[in-house]
Short mmCIF file of C-alpha atoms in Angstrom, two decimals:
data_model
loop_
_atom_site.label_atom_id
_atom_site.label_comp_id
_atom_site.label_asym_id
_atom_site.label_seq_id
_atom_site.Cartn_x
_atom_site.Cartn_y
_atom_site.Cartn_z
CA UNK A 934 52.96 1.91 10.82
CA UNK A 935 50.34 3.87 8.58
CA UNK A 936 49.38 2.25 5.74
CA UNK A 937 49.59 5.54 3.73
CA UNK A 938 52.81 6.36 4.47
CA UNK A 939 53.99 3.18 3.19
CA UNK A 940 51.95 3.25 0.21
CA UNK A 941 52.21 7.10 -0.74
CA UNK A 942 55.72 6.30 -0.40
CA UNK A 943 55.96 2.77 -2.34
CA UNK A 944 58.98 4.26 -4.32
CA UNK A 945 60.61 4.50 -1.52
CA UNK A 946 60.40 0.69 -0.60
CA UNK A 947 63.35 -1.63 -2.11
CA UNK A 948 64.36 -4.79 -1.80
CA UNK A 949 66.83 -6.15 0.81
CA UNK A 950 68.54 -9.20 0.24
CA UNK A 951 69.91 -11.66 3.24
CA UNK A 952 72.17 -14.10 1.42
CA UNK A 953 71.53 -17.86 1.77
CA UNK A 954 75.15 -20.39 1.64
CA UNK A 955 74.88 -23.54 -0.18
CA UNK A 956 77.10 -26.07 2.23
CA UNK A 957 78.44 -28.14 -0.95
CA UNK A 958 80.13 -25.10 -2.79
CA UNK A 959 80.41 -22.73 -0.05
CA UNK A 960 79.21 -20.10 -1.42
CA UNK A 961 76.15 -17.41 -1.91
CA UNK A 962 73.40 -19.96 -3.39
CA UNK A 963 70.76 -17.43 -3.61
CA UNK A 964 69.10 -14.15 -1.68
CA UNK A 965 65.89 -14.21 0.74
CA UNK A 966 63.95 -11.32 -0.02
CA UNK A 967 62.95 -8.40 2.34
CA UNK A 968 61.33 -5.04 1.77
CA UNK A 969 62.40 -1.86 3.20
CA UNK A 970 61.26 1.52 3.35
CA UNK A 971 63.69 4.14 3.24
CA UNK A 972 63.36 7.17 5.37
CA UNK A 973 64.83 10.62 4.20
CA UNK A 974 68.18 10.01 6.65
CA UNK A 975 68.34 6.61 4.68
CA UNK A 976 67.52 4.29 7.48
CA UNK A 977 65.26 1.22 6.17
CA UNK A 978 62.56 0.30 8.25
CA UNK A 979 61.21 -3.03 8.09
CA UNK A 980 57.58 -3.52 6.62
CA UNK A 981 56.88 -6.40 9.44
CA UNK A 982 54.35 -4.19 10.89
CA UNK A 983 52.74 -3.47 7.72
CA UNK A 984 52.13 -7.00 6.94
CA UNK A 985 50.74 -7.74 10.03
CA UNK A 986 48.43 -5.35 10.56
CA UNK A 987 45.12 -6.29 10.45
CA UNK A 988 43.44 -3.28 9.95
CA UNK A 989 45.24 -2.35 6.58
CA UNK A 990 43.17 -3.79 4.06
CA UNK A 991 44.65 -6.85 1.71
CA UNK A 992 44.65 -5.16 -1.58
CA UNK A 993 47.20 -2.85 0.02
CA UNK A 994 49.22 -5.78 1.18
CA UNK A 995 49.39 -7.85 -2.24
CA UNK A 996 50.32 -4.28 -4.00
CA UNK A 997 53.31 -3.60 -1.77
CA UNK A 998 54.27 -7.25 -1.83
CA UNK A 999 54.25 -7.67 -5.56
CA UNK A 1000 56.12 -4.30 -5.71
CA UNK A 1001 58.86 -6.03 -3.68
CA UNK A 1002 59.20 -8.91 -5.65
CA UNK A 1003 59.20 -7.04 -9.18
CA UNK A 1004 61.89 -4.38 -7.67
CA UNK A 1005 63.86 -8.05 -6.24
CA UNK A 1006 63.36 -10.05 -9.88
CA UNK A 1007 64.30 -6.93 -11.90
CA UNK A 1008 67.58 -6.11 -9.78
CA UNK A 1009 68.52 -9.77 -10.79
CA UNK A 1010 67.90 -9.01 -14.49
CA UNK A 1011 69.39 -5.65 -14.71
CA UNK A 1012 72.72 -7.13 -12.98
CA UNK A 1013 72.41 -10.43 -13.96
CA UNK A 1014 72.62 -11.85 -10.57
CA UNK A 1015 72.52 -15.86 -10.62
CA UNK A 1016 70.45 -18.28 -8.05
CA UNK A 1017 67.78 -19.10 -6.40
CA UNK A 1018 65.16 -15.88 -5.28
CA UNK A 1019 63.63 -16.68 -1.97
CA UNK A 1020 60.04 -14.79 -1.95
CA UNK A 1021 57.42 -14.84 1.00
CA UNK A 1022 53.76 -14.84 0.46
CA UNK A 1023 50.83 -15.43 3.23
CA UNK A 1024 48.92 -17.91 2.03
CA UNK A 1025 45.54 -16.09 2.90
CA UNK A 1026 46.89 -13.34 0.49
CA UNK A 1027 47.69 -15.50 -2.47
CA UNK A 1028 44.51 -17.71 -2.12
CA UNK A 1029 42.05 -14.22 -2.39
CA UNK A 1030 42.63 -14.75 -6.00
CA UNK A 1031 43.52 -18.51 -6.12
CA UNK A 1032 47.46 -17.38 -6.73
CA UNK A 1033 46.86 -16.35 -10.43
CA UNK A 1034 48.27 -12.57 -10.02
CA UNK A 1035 51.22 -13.68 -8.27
CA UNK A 1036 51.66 -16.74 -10.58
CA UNK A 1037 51.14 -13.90 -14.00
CA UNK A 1038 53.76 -11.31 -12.26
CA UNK A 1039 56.62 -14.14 -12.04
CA UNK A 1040 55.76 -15.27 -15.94
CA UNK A 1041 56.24 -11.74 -16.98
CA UNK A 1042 60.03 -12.24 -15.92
CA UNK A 1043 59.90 -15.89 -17.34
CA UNK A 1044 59.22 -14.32 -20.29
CA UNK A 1045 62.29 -12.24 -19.94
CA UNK A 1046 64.53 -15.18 -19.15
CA UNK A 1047 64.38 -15.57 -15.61
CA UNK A 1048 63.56 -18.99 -14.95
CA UNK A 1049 60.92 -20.14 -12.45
CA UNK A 1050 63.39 -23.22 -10.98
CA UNK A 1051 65.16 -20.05 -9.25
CA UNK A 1052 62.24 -19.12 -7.34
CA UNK A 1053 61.36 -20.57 -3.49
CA UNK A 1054 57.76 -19.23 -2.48
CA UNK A 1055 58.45 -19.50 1.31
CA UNK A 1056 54.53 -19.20 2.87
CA UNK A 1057 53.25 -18.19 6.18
CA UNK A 1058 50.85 -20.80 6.15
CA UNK A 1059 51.09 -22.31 9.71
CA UNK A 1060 47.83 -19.66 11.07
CA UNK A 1061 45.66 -20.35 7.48
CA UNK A 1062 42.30 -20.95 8.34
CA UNK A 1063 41.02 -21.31 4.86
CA UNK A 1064 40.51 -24.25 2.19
CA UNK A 1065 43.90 -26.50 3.04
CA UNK A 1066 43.25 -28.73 0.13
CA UNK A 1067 42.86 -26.00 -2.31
CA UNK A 1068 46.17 -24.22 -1.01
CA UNK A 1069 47.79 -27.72 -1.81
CA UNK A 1070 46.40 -28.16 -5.05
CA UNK A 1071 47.70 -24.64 -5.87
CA UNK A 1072 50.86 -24.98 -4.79
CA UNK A 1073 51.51 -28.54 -7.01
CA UNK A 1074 50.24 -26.19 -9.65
CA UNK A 1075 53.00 -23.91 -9.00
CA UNK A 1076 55.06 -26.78 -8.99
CA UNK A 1077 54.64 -27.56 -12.54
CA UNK A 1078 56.22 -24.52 -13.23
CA UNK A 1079 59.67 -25.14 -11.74
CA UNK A 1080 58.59 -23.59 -8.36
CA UNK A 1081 60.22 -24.72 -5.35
CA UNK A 1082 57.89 -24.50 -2.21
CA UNK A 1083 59.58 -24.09 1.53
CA UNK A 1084 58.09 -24.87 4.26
CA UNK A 1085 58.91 -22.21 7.37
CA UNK A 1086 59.11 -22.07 10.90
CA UNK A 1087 58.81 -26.21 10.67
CA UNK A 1088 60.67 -26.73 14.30
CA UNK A 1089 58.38 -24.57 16.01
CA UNK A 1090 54.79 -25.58 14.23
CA UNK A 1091 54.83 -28.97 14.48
CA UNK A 1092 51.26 -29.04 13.88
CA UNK A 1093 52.35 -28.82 9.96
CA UNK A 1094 53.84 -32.16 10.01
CA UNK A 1095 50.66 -33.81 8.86
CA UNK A 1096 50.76 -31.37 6.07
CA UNK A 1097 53.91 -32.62 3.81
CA UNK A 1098 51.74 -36.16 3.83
CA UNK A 1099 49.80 -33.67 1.16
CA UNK A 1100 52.48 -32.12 -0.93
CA UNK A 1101 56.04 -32.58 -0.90
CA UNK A 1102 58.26 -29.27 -0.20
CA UNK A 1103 61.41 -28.72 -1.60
CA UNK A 1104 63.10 -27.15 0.96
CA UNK A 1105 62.62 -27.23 5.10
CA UNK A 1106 63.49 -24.30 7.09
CA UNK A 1107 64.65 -24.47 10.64
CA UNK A 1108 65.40 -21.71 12.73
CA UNK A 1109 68.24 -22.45 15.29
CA UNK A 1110 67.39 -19.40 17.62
CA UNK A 1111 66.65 -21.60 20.79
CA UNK A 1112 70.43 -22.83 20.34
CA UNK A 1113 71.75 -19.49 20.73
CA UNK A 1114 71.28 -19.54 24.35
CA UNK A 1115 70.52 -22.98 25.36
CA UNK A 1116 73.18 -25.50 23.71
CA UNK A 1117 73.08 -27.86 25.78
CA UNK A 1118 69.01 -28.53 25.22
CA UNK A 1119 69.31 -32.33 24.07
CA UNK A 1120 65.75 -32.49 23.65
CA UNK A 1121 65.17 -29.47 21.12
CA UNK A 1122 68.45 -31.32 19.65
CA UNK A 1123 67.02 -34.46 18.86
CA UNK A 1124 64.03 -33.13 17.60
CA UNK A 1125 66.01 -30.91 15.01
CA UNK A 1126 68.30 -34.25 14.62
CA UNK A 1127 64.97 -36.10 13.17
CA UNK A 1128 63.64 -33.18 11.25
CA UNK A 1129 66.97 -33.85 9.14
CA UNK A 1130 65.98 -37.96 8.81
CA UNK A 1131 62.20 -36.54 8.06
CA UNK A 1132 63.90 -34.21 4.95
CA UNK A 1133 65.97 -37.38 4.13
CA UNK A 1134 63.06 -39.61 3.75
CA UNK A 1135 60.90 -37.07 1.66
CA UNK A 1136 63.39 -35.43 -0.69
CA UNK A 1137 63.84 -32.05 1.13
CA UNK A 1138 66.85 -29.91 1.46
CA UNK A 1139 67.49 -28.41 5.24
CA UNK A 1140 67.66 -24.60 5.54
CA UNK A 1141 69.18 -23.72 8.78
CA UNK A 1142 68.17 -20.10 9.60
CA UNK A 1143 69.02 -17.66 12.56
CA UNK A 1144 72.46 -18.99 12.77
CA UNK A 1145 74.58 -16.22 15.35
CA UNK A 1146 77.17 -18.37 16.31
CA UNK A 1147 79.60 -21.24 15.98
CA UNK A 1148 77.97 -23.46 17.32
CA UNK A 1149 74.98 -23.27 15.07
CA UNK A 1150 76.64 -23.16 12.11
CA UNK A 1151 78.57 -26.78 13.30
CA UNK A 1152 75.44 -27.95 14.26
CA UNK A 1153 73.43 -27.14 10.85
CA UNK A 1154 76.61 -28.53 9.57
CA UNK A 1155 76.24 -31.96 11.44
CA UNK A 1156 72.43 -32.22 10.94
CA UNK A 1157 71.87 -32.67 7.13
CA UNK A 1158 71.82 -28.67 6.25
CA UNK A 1159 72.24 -27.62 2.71
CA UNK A 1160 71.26 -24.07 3.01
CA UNK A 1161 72.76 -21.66 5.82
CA UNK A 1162 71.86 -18.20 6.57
CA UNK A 1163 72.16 -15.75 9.53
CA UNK A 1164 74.00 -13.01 11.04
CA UNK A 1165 76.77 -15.09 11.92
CA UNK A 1166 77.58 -15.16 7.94
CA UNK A 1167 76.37 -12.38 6.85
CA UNK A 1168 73.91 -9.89 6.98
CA UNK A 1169 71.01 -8.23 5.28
CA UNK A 1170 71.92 -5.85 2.37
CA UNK A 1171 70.71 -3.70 -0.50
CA UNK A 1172 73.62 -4.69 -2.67
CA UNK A 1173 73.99 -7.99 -3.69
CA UNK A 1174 77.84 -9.81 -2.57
CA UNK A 1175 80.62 -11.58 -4.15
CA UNK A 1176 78.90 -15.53 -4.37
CA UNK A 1177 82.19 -16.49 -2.83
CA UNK A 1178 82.80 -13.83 0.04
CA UNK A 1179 82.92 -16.55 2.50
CA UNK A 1180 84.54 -19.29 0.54
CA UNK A 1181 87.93 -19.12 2.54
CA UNK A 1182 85.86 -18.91 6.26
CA UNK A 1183 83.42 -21.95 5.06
CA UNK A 1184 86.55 -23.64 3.69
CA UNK A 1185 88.18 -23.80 7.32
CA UNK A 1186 85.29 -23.62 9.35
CA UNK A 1187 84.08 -26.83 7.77
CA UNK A 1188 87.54 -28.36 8.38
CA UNK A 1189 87.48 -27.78 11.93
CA UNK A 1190 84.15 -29.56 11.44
CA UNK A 1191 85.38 -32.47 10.17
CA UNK A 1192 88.37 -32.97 12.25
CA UNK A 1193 86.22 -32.23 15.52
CA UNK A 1194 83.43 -35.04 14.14
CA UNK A 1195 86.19 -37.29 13.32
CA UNK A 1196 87.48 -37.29 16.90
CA UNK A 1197 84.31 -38.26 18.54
CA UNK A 1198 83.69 -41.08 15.64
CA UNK A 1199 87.38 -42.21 16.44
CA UNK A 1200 86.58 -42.26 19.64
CA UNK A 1201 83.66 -44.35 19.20
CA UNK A 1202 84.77 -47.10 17.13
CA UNK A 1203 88.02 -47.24 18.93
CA UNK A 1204 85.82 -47.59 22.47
CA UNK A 1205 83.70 -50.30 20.52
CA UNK A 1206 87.01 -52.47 19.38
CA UNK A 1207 88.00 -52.02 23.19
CA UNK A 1208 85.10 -53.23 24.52
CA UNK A 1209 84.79 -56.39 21.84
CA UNK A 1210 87.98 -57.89 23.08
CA UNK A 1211 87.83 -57.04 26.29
CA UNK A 1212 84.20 -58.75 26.05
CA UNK A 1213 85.33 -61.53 24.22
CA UNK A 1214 88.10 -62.49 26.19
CA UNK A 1215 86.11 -62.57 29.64
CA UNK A 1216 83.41 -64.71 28.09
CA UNK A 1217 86.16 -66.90 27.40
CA UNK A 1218 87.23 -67.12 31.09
CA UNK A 1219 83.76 -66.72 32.35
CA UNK A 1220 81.68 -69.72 29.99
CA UNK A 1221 84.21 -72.40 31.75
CA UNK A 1222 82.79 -71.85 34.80
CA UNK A 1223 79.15 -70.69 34.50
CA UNK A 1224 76.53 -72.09 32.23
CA UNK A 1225 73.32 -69.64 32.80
CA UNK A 1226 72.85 -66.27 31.10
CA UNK A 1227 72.45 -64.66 34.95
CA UNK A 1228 75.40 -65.94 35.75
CA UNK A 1229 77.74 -65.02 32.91
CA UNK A 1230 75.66 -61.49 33.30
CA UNK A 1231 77.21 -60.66 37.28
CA UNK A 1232 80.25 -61.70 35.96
CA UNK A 1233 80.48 -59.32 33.46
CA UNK A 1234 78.81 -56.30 35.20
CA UNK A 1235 81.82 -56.66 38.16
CA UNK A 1236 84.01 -56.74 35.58
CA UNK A 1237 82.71 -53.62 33.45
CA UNK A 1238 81.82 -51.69 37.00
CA UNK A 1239 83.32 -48.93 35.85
CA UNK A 1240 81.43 -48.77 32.74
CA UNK A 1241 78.71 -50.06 32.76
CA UNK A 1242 75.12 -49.56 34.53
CA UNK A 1243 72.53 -52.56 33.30
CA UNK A 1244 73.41 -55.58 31.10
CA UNK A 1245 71.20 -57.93 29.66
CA UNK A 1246 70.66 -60.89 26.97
CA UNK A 1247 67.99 -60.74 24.17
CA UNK A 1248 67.84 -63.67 20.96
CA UNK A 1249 67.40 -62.28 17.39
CA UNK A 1250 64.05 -61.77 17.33
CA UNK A 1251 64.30 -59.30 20.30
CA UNK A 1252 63.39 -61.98 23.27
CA UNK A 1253 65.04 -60.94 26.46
CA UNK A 1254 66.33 -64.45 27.86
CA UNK A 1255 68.24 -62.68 31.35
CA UNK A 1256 67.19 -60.75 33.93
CA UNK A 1257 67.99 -57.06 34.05
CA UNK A 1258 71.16 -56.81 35.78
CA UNK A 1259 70.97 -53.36 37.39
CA UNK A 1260 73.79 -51.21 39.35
CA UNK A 1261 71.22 -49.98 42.58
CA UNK A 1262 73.43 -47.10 44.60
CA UNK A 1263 76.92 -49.08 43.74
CA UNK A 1264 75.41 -52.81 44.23
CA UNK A 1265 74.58 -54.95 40.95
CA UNK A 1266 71.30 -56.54 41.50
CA UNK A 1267 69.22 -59.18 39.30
CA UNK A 1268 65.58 -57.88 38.24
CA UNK A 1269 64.05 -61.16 36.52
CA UNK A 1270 60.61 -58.95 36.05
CA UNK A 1271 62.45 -58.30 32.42
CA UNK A 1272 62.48 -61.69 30.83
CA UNK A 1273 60.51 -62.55 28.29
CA UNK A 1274 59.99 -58.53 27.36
CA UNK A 1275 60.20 -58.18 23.76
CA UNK A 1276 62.85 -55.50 22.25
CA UNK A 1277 62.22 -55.82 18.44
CA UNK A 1278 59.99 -52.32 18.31
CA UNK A 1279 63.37 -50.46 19.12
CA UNK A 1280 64.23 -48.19 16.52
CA UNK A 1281 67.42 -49.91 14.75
CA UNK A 1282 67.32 -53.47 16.96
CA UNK A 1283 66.92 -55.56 14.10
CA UNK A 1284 69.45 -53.79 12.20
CA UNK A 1285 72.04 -54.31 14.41
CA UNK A 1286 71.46 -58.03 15.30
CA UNK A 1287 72.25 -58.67 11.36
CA UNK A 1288 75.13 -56.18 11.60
CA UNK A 1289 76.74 -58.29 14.19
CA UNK A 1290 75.72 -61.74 12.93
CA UNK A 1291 77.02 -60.79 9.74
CA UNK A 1292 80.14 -59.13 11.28
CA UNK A 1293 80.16 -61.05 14.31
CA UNK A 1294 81.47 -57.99 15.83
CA UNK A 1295 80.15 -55.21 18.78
CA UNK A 1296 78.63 -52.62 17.74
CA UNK A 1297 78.36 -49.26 19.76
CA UNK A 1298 75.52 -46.89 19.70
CA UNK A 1299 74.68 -43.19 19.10
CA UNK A 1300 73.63 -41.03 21.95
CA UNK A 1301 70.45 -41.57 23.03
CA UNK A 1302 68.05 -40.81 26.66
CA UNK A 1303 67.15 -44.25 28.22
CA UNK A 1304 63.51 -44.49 29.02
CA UNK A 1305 63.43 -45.55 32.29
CA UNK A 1306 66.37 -42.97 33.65
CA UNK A 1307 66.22 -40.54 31.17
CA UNK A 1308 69.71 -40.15 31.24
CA UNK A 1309 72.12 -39.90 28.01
CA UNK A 1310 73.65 -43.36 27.56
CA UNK A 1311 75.23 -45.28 24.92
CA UNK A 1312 74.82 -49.02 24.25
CA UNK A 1313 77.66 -51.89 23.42
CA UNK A 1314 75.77 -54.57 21.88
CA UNK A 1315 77.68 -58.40 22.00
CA UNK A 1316 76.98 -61.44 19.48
CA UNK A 1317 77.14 -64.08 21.71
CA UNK A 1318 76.56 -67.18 19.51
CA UNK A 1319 73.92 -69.86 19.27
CA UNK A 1320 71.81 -66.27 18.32
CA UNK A 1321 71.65 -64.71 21.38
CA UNK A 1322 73.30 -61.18 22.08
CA UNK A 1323 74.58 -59.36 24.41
CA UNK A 1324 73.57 -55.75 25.59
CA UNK A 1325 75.52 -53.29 27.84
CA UNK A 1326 74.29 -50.32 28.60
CA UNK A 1327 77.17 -47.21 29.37
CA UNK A 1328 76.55 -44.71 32.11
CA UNK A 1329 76.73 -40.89 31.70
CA UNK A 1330 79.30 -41.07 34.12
CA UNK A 1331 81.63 -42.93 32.17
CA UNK A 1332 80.68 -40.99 28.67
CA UNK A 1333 81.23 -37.81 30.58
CA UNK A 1334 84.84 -38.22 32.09
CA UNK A 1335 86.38 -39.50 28.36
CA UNK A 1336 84.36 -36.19 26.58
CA UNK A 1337 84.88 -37.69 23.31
CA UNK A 1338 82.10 -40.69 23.41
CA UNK A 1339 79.37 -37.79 24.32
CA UNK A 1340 77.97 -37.78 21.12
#
């Protein structure tokens, strides 16, 4: 794209808005910002190019994107358009001047009674090669004001983890592309899964963007998302849209949700009361006749054959006191190799052992891939008494024929 064309023409560039959905009131909580140019048969061509063209010089780039945002903030005044304004700078751009022009344009508009708490300054910050800390220090500047800061594309550049240990964004956006065509990716999953305990832990709301689909809108749903936008919901326009055009569709979309998530947490709690009695009332039977862990353990695994792939016995401090008893091509074997291994590291362990001695009651885990199989498997976990307890590990198998418990 010629840079003259779009700037001889900067009249001709307006403001496209791509509407963002708040999960708690299902509705329209705010616009993302795009510029368009429009041609003389009224098609708008996106300004992608323009931006990323090295060889136009800066100055042009900061003209046409301030141009955007003043035509954006002054649609909002003239029709008095309520929430949040989602704005994109690169962060080479706004640090030429140290972010003071962009910073003066928005108070011009604070000083017609727009207020700054409505603005997110999403940056394209990942590829700065500049000062870091400065960029931080200008951004808790910005801060001050009321500005919210997003941080984009965090999935993909993981690299700017390290970077929220410096300033703390408001909001986290996610792109769910790489679910539109590979769903069943349990890897890219749990990564997303503990972005949403990472946003948890540092104040951040969840944007899920590039939702096409069902399934990604469930998904954003289940992991922690407050903000949803895609073409799935709605797309891009010059006009801006009812707030509650999708109330109704959100309304029963998230229904189906819940009643879908309530079956596989029904599922789960009724498979954990299952296996606690059925536990319980073997040990019973079993403890009369055998007195060593091993023992009790090949007991058990015959008995939970069906279930069950590796059992073993830990105290509360994490101490396996058993061997591994392992099913090896259909045949439970002993592995004592494992006793004496230490299990306290494990994310939630300790948790759990005071759930159940408080309880004294199984517990049944999430999902999760087992180290030394990789497979999916979930975990029953047993207070014994006299503090030891009880581990029992669920194949895939198993999970996989009663659909529910995959989860």
């Amino acid at each position: 794209m010629d840079s003259m064309d779009v700037l001889s023409n900067k009249e001709q560039i307006i403001p496209y808005f791509k509407p963002v959905f708040s999960a708690d009131g299902h509705r329209i909580a705010g616009y993302e910002v795009w510029g368009r140019l429009l041609e003389a048969d009224g098609t708008a061509i996106c300004l992608e190019g323009f931006f990323e063209d090295h060889e136009i010089p800066d100055e042009y780039k900061v003209e046409v994107a301030d141009h955007i945002a003043s035509s954006a903030l002054e649609r909002y005044l003239d029709e008095k358009e309520e929430g949040l304004v989602f704005l994109h700078r690169d962060a080479r751009l706004l640090m030429l001047d140290h972010g003071e022009s962009f910073l003066q344009l928005l108070q011009q508009y604070e000083e017609r009674g727009f207020s700054l708490d409505r603005i997110v300054l999403g940056l394209s910050e990942y590829a700065y090669t500049g000062d870091f800390e400065q960029l931080v220090h200008l951004l808790v500047y910005y801060k001050t004001y009321g500005i919210k800061i997003s941080m984009n594309n965090i999935a993909e550049n993981g690299g700017q983890l390290e970077k929220l240990s410096f300033f703390s964004p408001d909001i986290l956006r996610v792109n769910l592309y790489q679910l539109r065509n590979d769903a069943g990716n349990k890897v890219y999953k749990d990564i997303l899964y503990s972005l949403s305990v990472l946003a948890r832990k540092i104040g951040a709301s969840l944007l899920y963007e590039g939702i096409e689909i069902n399934y990604q809108l469930q998904f954003a749903w289940l992991s922690g998302g407050r903000f949803y936008q895609g073409d799935y919901l709605h797309k891009e326009s010059s006009t801006f849209l009812d707030p509650d055009i999708l109330k109704p569709k959100l309304k029963q979309k998230y229904g189906d949700f819940i009643r879908y998530e309530t079956k596989h947490l029904n599922a789960g709690y009724d498979l954990a009361d299952l296996l606690h009695k059925d536990t319980g009332s073997e040990l019973l039977r079993i403890k009369k006749e055998i007195g060593d862990f091993d023992g009790i353990l090949m007991e058990l695994a015959n008995h939970f054959s069906d279930k069950a792939f590796r059992l073993y016995i830990c105290n509360e401090v994490g101490f396996q006191v058993s061997s591994n008893v392992l099913k090896v091509s259909g045949t439970w074997a002993k592995d004592r190799s494992y006793i004496g291994k230490n299990w306290s590291w494990r994310p939630y362990f300790l948790e759990n052992i005071i759930r159940m001695r408080m309880d004294k009651k199984g517990l049944l885990s999430d999902m999760y891939s087992d180290i030394d199989s990789g497979e999916s498997i979930r975990t029953f976990s047993f207070p014994l008494g006299n503090e030891h307890y009880l581990f029992m590990d669920l194949s895939y198998e198993f999970l996989f024929e009663e659909d529910s418990l995959l989860y």
